Coordinates of C-alpha atoms in Angstrom, one line a residue:
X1 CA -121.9 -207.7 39.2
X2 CA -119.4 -206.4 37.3
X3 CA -116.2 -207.1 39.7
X4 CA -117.9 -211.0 40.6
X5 CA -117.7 -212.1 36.3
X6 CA -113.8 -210.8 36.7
X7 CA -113.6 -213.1 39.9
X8 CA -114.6 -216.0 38.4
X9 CA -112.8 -215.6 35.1
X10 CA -109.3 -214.8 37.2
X11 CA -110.4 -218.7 39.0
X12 CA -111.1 -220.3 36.0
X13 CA -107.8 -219.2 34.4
X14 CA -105.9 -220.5 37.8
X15 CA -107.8 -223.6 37.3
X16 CA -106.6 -223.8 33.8
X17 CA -103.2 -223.1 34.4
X18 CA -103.6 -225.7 37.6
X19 CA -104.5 -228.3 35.1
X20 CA -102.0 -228.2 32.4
X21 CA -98.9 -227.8 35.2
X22 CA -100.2 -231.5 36.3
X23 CA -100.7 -232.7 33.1
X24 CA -97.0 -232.8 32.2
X25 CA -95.6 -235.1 29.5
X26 CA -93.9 -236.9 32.8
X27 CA -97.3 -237.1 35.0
X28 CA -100.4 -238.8 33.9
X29 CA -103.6 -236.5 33.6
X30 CA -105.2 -235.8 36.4
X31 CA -108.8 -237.8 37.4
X32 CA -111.6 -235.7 37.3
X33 CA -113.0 -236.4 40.8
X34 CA -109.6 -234.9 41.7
X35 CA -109.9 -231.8 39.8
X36 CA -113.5 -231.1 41.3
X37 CA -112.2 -232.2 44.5
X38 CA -109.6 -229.0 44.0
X39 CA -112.8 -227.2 42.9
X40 CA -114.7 -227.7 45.8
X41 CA -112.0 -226.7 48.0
X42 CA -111.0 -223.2 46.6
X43 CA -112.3 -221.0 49.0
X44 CA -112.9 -217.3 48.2
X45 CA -112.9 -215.2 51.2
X46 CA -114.6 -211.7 50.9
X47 CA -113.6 -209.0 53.3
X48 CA -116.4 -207.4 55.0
X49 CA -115.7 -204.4 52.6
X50 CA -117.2 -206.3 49.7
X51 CA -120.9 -206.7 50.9
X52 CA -121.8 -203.2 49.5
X53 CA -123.9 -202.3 46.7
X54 CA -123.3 -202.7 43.3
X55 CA -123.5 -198.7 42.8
X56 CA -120.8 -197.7 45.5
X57 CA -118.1 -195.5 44.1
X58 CA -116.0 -197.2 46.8
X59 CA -113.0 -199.4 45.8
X60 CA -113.8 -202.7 46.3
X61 CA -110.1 -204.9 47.5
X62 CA -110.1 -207.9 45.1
X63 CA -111.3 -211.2 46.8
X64 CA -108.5 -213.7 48.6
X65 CA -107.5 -217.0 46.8
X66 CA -106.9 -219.7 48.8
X67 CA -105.8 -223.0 48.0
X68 CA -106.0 -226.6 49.6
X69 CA -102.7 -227.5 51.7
X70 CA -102.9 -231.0 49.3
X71 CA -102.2 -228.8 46.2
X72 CA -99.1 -227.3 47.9
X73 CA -98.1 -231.3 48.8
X74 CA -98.1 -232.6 45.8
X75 CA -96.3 -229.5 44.0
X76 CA -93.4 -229.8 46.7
X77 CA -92.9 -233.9 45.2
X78 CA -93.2 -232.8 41.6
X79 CA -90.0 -230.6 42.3
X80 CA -88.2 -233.1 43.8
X81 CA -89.1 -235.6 41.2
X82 CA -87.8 -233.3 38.6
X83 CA -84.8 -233.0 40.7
X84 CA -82.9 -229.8 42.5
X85 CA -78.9 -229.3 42.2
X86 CA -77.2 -230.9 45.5
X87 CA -75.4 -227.7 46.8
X88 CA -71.8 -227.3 46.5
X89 CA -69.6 -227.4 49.5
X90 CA -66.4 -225.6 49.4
X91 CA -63.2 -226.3 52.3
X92 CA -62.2 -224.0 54.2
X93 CA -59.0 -222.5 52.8
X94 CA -55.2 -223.5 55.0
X95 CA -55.0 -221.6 57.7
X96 CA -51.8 -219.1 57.2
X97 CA -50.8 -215.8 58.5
X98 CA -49.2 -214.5 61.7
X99 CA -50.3 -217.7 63.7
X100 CA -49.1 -220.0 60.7
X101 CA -45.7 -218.1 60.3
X102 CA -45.6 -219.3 56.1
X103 CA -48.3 -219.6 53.3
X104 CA -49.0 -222.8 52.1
X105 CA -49.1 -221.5 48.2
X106 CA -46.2 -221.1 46.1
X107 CA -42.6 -221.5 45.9
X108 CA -42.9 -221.0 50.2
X109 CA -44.5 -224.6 50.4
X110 CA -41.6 -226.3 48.9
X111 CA -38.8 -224.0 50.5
X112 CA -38.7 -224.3 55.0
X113 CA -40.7 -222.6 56.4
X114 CA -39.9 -218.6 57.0
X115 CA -40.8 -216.8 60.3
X116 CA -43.1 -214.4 59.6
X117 CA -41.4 -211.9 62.4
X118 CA -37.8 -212.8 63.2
X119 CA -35.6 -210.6 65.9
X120 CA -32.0 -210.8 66.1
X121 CA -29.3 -209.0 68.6
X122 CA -25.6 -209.8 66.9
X123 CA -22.6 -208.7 67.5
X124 CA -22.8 -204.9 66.8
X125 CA -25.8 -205.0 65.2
X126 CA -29.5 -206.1 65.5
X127 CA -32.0 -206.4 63.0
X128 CA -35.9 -207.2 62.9
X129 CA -37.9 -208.3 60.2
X130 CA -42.2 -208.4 59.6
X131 CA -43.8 -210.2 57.2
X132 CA -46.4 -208.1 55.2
X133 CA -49.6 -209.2 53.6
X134 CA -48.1 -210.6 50.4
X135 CA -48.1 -214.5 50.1
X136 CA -44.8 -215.4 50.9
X137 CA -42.1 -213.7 53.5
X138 CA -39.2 -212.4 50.8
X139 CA -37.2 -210.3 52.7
X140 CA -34.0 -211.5 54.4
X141 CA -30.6 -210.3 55.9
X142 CA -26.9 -211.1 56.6
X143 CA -24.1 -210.6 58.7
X144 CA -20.4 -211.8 58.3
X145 CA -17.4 -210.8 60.6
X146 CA -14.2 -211.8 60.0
X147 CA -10.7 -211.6 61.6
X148 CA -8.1 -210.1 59.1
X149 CA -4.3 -209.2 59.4
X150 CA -3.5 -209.1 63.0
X151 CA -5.4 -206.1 64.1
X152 CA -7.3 -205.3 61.3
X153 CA -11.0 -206.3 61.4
X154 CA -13.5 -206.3 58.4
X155 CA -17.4 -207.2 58.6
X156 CA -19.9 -207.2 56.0
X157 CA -23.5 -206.8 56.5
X158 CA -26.6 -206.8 54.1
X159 CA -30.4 -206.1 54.0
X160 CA -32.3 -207.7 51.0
X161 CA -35.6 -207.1 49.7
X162 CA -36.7 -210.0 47.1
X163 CA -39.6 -210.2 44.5
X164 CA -41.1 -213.4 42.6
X165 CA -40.4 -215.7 45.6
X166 CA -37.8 -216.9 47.8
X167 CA -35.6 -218.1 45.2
X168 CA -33.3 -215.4 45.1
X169 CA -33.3 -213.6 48.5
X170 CA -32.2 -216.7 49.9
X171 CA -29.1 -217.2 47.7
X172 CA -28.1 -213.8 48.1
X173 CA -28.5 -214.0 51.9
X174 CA -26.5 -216.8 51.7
X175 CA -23.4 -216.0 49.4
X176 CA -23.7 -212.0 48.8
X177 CA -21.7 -211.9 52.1
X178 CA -18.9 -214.7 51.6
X179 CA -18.3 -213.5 48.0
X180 CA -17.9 -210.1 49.1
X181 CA -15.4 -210.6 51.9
X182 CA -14.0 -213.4 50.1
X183 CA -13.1 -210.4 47.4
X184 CA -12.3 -207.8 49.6
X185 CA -9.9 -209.8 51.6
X186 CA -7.2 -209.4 48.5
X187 CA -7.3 -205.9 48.2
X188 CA -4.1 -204.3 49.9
X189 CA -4.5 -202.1 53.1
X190 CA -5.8 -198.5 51.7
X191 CA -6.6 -199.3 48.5
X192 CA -9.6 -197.7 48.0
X193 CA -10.4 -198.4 44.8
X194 CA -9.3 -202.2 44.8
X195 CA -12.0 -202.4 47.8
X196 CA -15.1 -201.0 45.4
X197 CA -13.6 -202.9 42.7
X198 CA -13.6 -206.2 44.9
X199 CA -17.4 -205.2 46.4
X200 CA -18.6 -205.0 42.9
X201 CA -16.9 -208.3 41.5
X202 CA -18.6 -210.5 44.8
X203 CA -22.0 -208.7 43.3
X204 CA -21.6 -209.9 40.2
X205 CA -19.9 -213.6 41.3
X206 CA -23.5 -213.4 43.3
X207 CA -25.8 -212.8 40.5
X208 CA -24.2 -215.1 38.0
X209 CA -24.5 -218.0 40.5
X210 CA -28.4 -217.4 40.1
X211 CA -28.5 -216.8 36.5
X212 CA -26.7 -220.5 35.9
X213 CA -29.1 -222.2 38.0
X214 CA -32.2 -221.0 35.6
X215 CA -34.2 -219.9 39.0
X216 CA -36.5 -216.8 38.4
X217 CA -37.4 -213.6 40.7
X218 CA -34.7 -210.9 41.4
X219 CA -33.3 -209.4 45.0
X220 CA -32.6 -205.9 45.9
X221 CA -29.5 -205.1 48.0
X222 CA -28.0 -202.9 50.9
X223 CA -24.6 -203.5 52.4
X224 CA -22.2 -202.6 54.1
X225 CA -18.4 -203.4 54.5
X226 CA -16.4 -202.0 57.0
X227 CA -12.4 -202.8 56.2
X228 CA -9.6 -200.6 58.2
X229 CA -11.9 -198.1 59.8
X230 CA -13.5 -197.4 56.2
X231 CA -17.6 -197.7 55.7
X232 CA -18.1 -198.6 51.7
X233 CA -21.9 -198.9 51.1
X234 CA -23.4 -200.2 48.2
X235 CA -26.9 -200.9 46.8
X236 CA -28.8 -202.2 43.5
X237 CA -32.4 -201.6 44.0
X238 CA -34.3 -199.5 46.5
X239 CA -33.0 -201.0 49.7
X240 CA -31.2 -197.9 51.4
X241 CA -28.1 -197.7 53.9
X242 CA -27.9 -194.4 56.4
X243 CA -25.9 -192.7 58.8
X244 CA -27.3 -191.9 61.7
X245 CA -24.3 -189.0 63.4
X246 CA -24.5 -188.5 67.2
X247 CA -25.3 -184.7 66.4
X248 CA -28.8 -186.5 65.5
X249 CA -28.1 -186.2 61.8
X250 CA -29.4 -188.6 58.4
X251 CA -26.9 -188.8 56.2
X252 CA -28.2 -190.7 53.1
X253 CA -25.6 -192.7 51.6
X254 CA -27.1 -194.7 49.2
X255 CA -30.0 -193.4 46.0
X256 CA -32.8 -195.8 45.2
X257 CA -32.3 -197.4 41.7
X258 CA -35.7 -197.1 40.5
X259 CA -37.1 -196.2 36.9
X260 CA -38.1 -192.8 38.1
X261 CA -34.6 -191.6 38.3
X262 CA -33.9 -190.1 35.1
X263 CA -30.4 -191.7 34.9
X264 CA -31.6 -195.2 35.1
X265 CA -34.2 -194.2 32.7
X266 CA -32.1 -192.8 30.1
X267 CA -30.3 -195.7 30.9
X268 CA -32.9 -198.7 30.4
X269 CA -34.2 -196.9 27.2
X270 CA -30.5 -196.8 25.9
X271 CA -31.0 -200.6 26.8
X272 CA -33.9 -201.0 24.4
X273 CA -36.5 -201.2 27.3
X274 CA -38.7 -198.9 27.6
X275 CA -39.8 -197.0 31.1
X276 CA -44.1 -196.3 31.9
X277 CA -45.7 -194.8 34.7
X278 CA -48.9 -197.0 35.8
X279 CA -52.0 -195.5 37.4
X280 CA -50.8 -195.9 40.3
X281 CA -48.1 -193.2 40.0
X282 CA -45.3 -195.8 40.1
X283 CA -42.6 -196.3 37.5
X284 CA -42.0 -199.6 36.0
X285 CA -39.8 -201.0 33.6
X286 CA -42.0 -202.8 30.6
X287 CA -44.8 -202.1 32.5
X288 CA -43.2 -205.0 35.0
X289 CA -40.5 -203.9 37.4
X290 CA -40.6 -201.1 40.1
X291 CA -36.6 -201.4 40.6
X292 CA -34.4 -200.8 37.6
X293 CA -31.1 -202.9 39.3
X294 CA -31.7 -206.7 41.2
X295 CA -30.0 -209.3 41.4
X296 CA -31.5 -211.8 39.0
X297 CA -34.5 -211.1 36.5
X298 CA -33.0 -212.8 34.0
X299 CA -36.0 -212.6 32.3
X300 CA -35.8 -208.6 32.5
X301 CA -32.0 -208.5 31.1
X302 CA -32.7 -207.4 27.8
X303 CA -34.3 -204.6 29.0
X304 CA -31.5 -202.8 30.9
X305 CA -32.1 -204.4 34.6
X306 CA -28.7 -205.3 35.2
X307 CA -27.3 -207.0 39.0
X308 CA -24.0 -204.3 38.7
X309 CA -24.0 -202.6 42.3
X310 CA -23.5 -198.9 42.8
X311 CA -20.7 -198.4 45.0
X312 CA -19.5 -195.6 47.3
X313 CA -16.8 -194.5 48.3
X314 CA -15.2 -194.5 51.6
X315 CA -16.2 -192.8 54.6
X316 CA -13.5 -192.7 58.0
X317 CA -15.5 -194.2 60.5
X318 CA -15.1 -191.5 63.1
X319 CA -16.3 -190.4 66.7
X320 CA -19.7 -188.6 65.2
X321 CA -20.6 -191.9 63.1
X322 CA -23.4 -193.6 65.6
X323 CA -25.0 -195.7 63.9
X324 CA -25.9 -196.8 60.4
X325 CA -29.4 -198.0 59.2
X326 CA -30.3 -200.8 56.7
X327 CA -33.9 -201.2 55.3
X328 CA -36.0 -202.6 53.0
X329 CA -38.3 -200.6 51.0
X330 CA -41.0 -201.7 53.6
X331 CA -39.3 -198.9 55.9
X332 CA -38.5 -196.2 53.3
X333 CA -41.7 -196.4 51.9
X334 CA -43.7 -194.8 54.9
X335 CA -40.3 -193.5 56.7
X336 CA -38.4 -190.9 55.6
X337 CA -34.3 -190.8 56.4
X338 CA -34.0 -188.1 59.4
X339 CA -37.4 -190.3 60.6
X340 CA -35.7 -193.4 60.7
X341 CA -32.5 -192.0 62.8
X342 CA -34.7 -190.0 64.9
X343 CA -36.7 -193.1 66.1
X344 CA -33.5 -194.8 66.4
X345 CA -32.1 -192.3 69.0
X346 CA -35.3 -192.1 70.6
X347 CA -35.2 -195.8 71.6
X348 CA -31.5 -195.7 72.2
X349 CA -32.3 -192.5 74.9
X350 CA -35.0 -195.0 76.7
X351 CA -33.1 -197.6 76.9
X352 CA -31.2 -198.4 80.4
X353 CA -28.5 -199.8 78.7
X354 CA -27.8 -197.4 76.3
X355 CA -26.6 -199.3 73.7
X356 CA -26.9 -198.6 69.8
X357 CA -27.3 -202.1 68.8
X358 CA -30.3 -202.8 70.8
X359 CA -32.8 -204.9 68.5
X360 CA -35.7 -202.6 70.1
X361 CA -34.2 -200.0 67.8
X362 CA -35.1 -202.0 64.5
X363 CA -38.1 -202.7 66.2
X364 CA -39.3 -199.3 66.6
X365 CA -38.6 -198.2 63.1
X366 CA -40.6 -201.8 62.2
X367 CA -43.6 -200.6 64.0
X368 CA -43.2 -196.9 62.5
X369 CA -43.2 -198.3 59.3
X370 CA -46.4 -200.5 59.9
X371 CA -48.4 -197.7 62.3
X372 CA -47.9 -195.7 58.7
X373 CA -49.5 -198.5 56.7
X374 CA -47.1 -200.4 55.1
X375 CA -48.3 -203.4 54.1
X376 CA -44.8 -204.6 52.3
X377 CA -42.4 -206.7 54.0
X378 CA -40.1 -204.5 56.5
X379 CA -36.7 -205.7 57.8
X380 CA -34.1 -202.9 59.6
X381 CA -31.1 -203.5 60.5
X382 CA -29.1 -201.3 62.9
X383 CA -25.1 -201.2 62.9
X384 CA -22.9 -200.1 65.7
X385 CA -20.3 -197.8 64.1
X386 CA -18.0 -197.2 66.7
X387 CA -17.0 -200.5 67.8
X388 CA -15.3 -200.1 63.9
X389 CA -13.5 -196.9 65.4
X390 CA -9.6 -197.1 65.1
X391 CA -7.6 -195.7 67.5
X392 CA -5.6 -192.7 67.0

């Protein structure tokens, strides 16, 4: 008796509440014939369970409500007369990637479009470049080969590694090379020092033509210049140049100019900038730049990044000089030096031809890099020493 007055207060309150959801301030009261006609068809159905005496210590299951599809109806029409949020449809984003070659954000939609793989056999020398996952392909390279006094032959080449967009990797790519040349071509035949003097000064001439055009972003550098049978290498950032020997050996000949190095730190902090290490692990200067020396980041100037080149001296290009490898930090990242010339002479050893400026070479150090994780841009470049070689 007890559990049937606990039934029919539990329907009386659902009536109740039934009642004042209809009678909103925006629907009119509802009829009485219609409320008994809701009444009258509220069935309760018992189980089978129920039809036991009133003294069973058995757990009786509550009784099922169930209401008249009509009730259901007309609550569906209130809804939408109260009105439901359209739903929001969002485009599909531009397609971009491999397939695309370019990104459609950025300073890369106004620029022409930038192969996102690019392959390239020169003369003496190949290079190959991957795009990595960031938003725009800022990696680039150059090559310039010039005829000079009669016998004498002089070539320049360069691997560049830009950040902040295209802006800058693609003027140093196009006048690094010129200015450099353009310089070295008055120094006087061994004159060492006028050489490093003259691959400083087209650095410079380089990074002041950015500065005066206001454009932001930076550009890391790797050359080479090979002038009377001398190599003279020179970097700012962490793009690397080395010698691969035919004895198998890697002979770095450049050093990464990043705030870890405690030169450059002592150097930024003399500056007035100021050197952190993120949690990450990686040094930065104001908490900004992974490099300490670019071309460009004028905005970074006042705090020690400077464009100045460190240059090296000479080396005799001679019978043991093979090869010599230029990278972006998208190799050297996941590949260490005697790596990098050991998959070199691995592909050079498959190959039928046999030749060291074979662009499967930068290839394979390309997919090293990547098989490694690298998820930076990557561009090698490989350079035939000996056809540089003087005779005796």
């Amino acid at each position: 008796m007890l559990h049937s007055v606990k039934f029919l207060c539990s329907v009386a309150r659902l009536v109740h509440a039934l009642l004042m959801s209809l009678c909103s301030p925006r629907t009119p009261p509802a009829p009485l014939q219609q409320v008994q006609a809701i009444i009258k068809a509220t069935k309760v159905l018992r189980p089978a369970s129920m039809a036991v005496a009133d003294h069973d210590e058995k757990p009786r299951p509550p009784p099922v409500l169930v209401l008249p599809p009509a009730l259901f109806k007309q609550g569906e029409k209130g809804a939408k007369a109260r009105g439901r949020p359209s739903r929001l449809v969002i485009p599909p984003p531009p397609v971009a990637g491999r397939d695309a070659g370019f990104d459609p954000f950025g300073e890369a939609a106004a620029a022409d479009r930038v192969a996102a793989e690019v392959e390239e056999q020169g003369d003496g020398f190949c290079v190959a470049s991957r795009r990595g996952v960031r938003h725009a392909m800022e990696d680039a390279y150059g090559a310039v080969a010039d005829e000079i006094r009669g016998e004498s032959r002089m070539a320049f080449y360069g691997v560049y590694d830009g950040h902040g967009g295209r802006a800058a990797v693609d003027l140093v790519a196009e006048r690094l090379g010129k200015n450099v040349v353009a310089a070295a071509a008055t120094a006087s035949p061994g004159d060492e020092l006028g050489v490093m003097a003259a691959i400083r000064q087209g650095y410079l001439t380089t990074d002041n033509e950015f500065l005066s055009q206001g454009l932001r972003g930076g550009c890391c550098a790797a050359t080479a210049l090979l002038k009377d049978g001398d190599l003279y290498v020179a970097n700012a950032g962490d793009c690397r140049a080395v010698l691969g020997t035919r004895s198998g050996a890697a002979i770095p000949l450049t050093s990464d100019h990043t705030p870890a190095r405690d030169d450059e730190r002592r150097r930024i902090e003399a500056a007035g900038g100021y050197v952190s290490k993120g949690s990450g692990g990686v040094w930065r200067v104001q908490d900004t730049l992974a490099v300490s020396r670019a071309l460009g980041d004028a905005d970074m100037r006042a705090s020690g990044v400077t464009g100045v080149p460190e240059v090296h001296a000479a080396r005799r290009v001679t019978a043991d000089c093979a090869f010599l490898v230029l990278a972006s930090d998208g190799v050297w990242s996941k590949v260490s030096d005697q790596e990098a010339v050991d998959a070199v002479i691995a592909r050079i050893s498959s190959c039928t031809e046999k030749t060291t400026a074979s662009v499967e070479c930068c290839k394979a150090l390309v997919a090293l890099a990547r098989s490694r994780g690298s998820r930076d841009d990557i561009t090698a470049m490989v350079v035939d020493l000996q056809r540089f070689l003087l005779p005796r």
